[in-house]
Coordinates of C-alpha atoms and ligand atoms in Angstrom, one line a residue:
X117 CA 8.0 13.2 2.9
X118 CA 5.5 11.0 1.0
X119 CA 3.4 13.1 -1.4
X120 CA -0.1 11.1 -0.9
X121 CA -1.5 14.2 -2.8
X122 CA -0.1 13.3 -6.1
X123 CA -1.6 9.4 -5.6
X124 CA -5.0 10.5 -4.4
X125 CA -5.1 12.9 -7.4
X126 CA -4.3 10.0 -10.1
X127 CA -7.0 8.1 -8.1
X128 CA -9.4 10.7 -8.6
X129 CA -8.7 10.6 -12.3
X130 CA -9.1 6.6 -12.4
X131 CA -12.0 5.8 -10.2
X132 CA -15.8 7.2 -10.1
X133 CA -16.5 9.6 -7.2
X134 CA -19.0 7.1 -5.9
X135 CA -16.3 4.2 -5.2
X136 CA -14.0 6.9 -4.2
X137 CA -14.5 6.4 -0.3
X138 CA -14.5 3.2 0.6
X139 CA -15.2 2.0 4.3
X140 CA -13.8 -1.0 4.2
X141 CA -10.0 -1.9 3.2
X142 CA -8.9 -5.7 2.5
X143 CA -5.3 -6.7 2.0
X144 CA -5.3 -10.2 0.6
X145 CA -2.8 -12.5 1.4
X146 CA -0.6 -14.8 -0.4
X147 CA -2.9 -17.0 -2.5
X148 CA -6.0 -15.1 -1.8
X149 CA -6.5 -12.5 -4.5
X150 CA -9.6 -13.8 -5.6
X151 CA -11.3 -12.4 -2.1
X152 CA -12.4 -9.4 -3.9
X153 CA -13.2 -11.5 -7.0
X154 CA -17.5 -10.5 -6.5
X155 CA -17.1 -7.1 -5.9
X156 CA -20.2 -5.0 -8.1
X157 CA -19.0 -2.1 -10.0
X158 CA -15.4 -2.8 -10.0
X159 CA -12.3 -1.0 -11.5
X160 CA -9.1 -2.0 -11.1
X161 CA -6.2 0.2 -11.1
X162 CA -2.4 -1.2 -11.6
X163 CA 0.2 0.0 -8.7
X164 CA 2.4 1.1 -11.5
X165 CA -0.1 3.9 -12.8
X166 CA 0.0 5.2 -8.4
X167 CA 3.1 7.5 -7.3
X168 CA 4.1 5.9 -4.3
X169 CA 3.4 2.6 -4.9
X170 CA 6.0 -0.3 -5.6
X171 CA 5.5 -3.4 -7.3
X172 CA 4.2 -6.7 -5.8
X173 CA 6.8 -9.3 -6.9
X174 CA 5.6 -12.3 -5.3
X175 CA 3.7 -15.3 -7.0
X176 CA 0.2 -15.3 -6.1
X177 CA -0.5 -11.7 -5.5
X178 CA -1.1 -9.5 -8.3
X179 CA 0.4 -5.4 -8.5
X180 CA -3.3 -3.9 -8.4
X181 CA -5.9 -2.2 -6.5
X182 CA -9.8 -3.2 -6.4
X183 CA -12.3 -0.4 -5.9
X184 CA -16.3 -2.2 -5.8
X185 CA -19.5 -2.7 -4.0
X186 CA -18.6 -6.1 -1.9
X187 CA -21.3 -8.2 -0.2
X188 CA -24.6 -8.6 -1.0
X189 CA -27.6 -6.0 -1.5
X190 CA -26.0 -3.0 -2.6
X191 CA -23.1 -3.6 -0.5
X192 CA -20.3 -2.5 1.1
X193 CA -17.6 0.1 -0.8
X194 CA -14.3 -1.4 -0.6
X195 CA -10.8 -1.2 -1.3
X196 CA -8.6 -4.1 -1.9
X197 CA -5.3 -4.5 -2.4
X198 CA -4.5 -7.9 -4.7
X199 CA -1.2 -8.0 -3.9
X200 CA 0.5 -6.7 -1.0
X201 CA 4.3 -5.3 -0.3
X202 CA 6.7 -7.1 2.1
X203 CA 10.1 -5.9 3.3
X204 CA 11.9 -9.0 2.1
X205 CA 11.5 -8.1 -1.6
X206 CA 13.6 -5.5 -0.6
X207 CA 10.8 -2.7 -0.2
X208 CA 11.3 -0.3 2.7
X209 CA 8.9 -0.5 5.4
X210 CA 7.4 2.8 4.3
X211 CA 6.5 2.0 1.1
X212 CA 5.1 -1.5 2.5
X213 CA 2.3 0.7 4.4
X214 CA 2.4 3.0 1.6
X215 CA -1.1 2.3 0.5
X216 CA -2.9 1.4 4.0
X217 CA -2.2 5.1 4.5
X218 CA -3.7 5.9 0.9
X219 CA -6.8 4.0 2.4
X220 CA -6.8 5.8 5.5
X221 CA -6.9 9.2 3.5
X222 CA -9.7 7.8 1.1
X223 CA -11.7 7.6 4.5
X224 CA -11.4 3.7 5.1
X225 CA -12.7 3.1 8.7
X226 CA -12.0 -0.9 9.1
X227 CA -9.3 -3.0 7.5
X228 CA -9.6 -6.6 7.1
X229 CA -5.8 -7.8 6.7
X230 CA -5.3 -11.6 5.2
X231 CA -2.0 -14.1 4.9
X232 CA -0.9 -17.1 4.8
X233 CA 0.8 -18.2 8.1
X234 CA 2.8 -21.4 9.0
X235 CA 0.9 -23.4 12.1
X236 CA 3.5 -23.1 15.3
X237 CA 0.6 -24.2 17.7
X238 CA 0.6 -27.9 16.7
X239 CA -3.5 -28.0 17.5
X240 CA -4.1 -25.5 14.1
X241 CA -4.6 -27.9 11.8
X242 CA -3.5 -26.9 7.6
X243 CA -7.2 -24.6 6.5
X244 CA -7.8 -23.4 9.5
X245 CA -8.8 -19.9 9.7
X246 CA -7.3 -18.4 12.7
X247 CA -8.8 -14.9 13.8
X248 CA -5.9 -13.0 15.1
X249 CA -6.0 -11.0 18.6
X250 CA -2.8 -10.9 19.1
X251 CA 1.2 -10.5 17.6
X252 CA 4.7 -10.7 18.4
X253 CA 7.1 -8.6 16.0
X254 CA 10.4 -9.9 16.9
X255 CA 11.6 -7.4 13.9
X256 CA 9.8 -4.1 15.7
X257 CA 11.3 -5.5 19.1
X258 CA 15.1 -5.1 17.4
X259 CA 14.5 -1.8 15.8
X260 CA 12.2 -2.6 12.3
X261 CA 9.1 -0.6 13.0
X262 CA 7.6 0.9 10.0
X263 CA 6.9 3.8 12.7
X264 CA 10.5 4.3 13.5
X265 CA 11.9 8.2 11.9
X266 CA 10.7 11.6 12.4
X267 CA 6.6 12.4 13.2
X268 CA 5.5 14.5 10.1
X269 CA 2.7 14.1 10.8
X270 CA 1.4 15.7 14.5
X271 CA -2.2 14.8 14.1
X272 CA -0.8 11.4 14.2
X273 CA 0.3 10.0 18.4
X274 CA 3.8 9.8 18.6
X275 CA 3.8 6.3 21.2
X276 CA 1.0 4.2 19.9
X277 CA -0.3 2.0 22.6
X278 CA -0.4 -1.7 21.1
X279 CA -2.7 -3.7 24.1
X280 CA -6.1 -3.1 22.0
X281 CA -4.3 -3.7 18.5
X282 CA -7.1 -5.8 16.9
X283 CA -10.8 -5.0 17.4
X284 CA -12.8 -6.7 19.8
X285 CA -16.0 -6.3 18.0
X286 CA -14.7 -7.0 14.5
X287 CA -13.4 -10.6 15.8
X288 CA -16.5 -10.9 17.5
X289 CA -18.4 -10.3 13.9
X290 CA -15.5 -13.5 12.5
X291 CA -17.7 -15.8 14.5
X292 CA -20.9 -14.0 14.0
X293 CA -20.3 -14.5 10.3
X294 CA -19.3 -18.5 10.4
X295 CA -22.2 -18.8 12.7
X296 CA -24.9 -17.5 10.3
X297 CA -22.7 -19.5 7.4
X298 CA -22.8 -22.6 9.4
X299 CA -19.0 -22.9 8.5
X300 CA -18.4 -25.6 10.9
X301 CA -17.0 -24.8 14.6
X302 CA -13.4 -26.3 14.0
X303 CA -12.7 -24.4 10.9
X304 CA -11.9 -21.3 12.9
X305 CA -9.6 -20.2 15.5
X306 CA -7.8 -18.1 17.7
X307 CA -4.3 -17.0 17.8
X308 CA -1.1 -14.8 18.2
X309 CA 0.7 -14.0 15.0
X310 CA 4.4 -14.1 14.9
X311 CA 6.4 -11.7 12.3
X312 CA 9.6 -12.6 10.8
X313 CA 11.0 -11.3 8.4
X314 CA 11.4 -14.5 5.8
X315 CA 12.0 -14.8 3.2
X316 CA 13.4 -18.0 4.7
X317 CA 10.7 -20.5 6.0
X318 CA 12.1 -20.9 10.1
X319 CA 13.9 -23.9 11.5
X320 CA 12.6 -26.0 13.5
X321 CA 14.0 -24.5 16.5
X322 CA 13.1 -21.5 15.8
X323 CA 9.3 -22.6 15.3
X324 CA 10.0 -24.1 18.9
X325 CA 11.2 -20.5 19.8
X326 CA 8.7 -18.7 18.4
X327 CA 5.9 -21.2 19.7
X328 CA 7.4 -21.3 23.4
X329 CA 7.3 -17.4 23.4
X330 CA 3.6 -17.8 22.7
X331 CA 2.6 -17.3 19.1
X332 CA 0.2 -20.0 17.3
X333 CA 0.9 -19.2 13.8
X334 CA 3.4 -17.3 11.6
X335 CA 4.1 -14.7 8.4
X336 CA 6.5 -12.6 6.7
X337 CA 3.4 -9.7 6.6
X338 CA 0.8 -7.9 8.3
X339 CA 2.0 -6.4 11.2
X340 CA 3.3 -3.4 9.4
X341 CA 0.3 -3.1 8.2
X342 CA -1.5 -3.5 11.2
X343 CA 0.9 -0.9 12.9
X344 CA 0.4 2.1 10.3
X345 CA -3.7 1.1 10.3
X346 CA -3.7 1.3 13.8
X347 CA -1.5 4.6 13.2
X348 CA -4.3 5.9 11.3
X349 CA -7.1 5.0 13.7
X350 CA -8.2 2.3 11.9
X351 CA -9.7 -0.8 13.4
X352 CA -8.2 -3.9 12.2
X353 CA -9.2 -7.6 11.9
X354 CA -6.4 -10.1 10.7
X355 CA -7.4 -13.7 9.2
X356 CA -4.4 -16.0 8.9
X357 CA -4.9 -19.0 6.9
X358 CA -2.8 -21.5 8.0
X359 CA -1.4 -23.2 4.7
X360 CA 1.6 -25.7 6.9
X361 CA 2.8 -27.0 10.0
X362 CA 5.9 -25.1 11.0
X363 CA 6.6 -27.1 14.5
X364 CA 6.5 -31.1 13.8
X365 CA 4.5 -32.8 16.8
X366 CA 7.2 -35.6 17.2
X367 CA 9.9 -32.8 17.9
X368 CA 13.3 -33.5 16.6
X369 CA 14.3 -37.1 15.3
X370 CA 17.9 -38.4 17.0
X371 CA 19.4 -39.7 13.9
X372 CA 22.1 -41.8 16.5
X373 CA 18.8 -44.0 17.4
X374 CA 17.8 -44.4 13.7
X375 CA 21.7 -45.3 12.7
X376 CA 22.1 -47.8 16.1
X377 CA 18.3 -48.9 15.0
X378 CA 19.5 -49.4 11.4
X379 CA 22.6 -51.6 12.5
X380 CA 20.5 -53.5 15.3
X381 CA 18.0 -54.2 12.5
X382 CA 14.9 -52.7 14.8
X383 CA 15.0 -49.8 12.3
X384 CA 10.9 -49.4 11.4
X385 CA 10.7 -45.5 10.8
X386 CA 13.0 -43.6 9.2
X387 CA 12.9 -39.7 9.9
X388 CA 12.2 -37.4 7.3
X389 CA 12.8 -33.5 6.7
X390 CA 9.4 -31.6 6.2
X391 CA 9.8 -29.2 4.2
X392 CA 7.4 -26.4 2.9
X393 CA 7.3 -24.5 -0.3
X394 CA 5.1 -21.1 -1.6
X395 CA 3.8 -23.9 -4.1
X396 CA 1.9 -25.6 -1.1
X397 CA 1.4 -22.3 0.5
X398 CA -0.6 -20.8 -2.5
X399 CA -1.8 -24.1 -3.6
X400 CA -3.9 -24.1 0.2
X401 CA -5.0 -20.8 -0.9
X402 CA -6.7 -21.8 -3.8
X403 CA -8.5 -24.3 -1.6
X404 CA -9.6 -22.1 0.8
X405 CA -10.1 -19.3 -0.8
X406 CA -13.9 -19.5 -1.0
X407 CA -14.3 -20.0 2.6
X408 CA -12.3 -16.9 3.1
X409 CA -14.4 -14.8 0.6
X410 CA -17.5 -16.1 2.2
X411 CA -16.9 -14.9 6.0
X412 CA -15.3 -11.8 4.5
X413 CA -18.1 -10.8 2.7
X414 CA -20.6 -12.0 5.6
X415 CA -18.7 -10.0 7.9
X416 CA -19.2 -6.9 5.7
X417 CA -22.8 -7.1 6.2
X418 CA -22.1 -6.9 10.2
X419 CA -20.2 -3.9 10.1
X420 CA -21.9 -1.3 11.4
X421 CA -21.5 1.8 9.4
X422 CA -20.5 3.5 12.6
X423 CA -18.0 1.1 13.7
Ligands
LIG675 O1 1.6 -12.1 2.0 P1 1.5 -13.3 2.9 O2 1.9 -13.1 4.3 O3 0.1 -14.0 2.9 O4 2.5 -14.4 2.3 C1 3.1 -15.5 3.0 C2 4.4 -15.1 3.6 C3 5.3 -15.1 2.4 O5 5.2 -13.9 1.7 C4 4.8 -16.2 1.6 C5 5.5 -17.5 2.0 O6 5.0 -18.6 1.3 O7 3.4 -16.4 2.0

């Protein structure tokens, strides 16, 4: 059994009481650190000084917390974490929610969950920001559930339902947000996350798979998260920036045609591979970054403190 009593207490030690319950709680996706990068009062405290945490190994997220004041006026307390945990690092799905449970016993009320997410829905063009309402886990569907094992704790329900997973009224504040920003209307969308479990990128036919089963974008993260926040009684909101294409519009290439092309002399466009890379992934990131910290933080002001 976890021992969130030993982490709490080394929190208590590190942070002041006043940015010791935060409402809010960010994860920031791959490339997206810098989301918390305004926050008013802030400390920072490393994953290795917290029992319980693990390390974040990945380029582009960094092994800390954020405590702070985000948004403007006096602002909202939050807590962020600058690098997140995923179960292809070889981190077992417990300790991957690890620290959305920390945040649920610190008192956080709404999560605001960011990634990086290959585009399956070939409308979702590379920056958009795609406000999630929906996911399919083919990994939970074939026995990788972070909920899976014994209930220790009862105040917790045993079959959590899944059908209201993200909040209506927090996606509703996403356009609320880019409304009063006057972030323009294409520059967000809607969508159903797939997981996998990566680290691989997909094939193309399983892009085609995953797209055909209904998903617009997909990740190697967040719906563990989502699953143990939800767990908690949290209400979640999930922004997936869409840093590449994962399904090619012109569908697969026949290279028979290009060789008989090639020999008939009619040959005018060779295929190519596509390939992605974390480079591109993180380098989108940077690039969007801003616009991703903007709407966060204007979407802070919306919460109500009630919500
Ligand atoms: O942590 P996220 O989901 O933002 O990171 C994505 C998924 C992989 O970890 C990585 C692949 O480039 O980016």
């Amino acid at each position: 059994m976890s021992d969130y009593s030993a982490t709490l207490d080394t929190l208590k030690g590190l942070v002041p009481e006043e940015l010791l319950n935060p409402r809010v709680g960010i994860i920031c996706g791959s490339g997206l650190s810098g989301l918390p990068a305004s926050l008013k009062q802030s400390v920072l405290v490393s994953y290795d000084q917290l029992p319980g945490f693990v390390q974040s190994t990945v380029p582009g997220h960094k092994s800390s917390l954020a405590f702070g004041l985000m948004g403007s006026g006096a602002g909202v307390p939050v807590v962020a974490m600058l690098g997140r945990f995923h179960p292809y690092e070889g981190h077992k799905l417990s300790s991957v929610v690890y620290p959305v449970r920390v945040m649920a016993k610190l008192g956080v009320k709404d999560i605001i969950i960011t990634n990086a997410a290959g585009a399956l829905n070939p409308e979702l063009v590379v920056g958009t920001i795609v406000v999630v309402h929906d996911h399919i886990a083919l990994p939970n569907l074939t026995g990788m559930n972070p909920l899976l094992g014994p209930q220790t704790d009862l105040s917790l329900p045993r079959f959590l339902p899944l059908s209201n997973t993200y909040s209506r009224l927090l996606r509703k504040l996403v356009f609320q947000a880019a409304h009063d920003l006057s972030i323009e209307r294409d520059a967000l969308a809607e969508g159903t996350y797939a997981w996998v479990s990566g680290p691989t990128y997909e094939t193309p036919a399983e892009g085609r798979f995953l797209r055909a089963a209904g998903a617009d974008v997909v990740g190697m993260s967040t719906v563990p998260e989502v699953l143990a926040a939800r767990e908690e009684g949290m209400n979640v909101l999930v922004l997936s920036l869409v840093t590449n294409a994962v399904v090619i519009p012109s569908g697969y290439k026949s290279v028979r045609d290009e060789f008989e092309a090639e020999i008939a002399g009619t040959l005018t466009n060779p295929g190519v591979d596509d390939v992605v890379s974390h480079e591109e992934v993180l380098s989108l990131g940077r690039l969007k970054g801003d616009l991703m910290k903007s709407l966060v933080e204007k979407v802070l002001e919306f919460i109500p403190s009630d919500a």
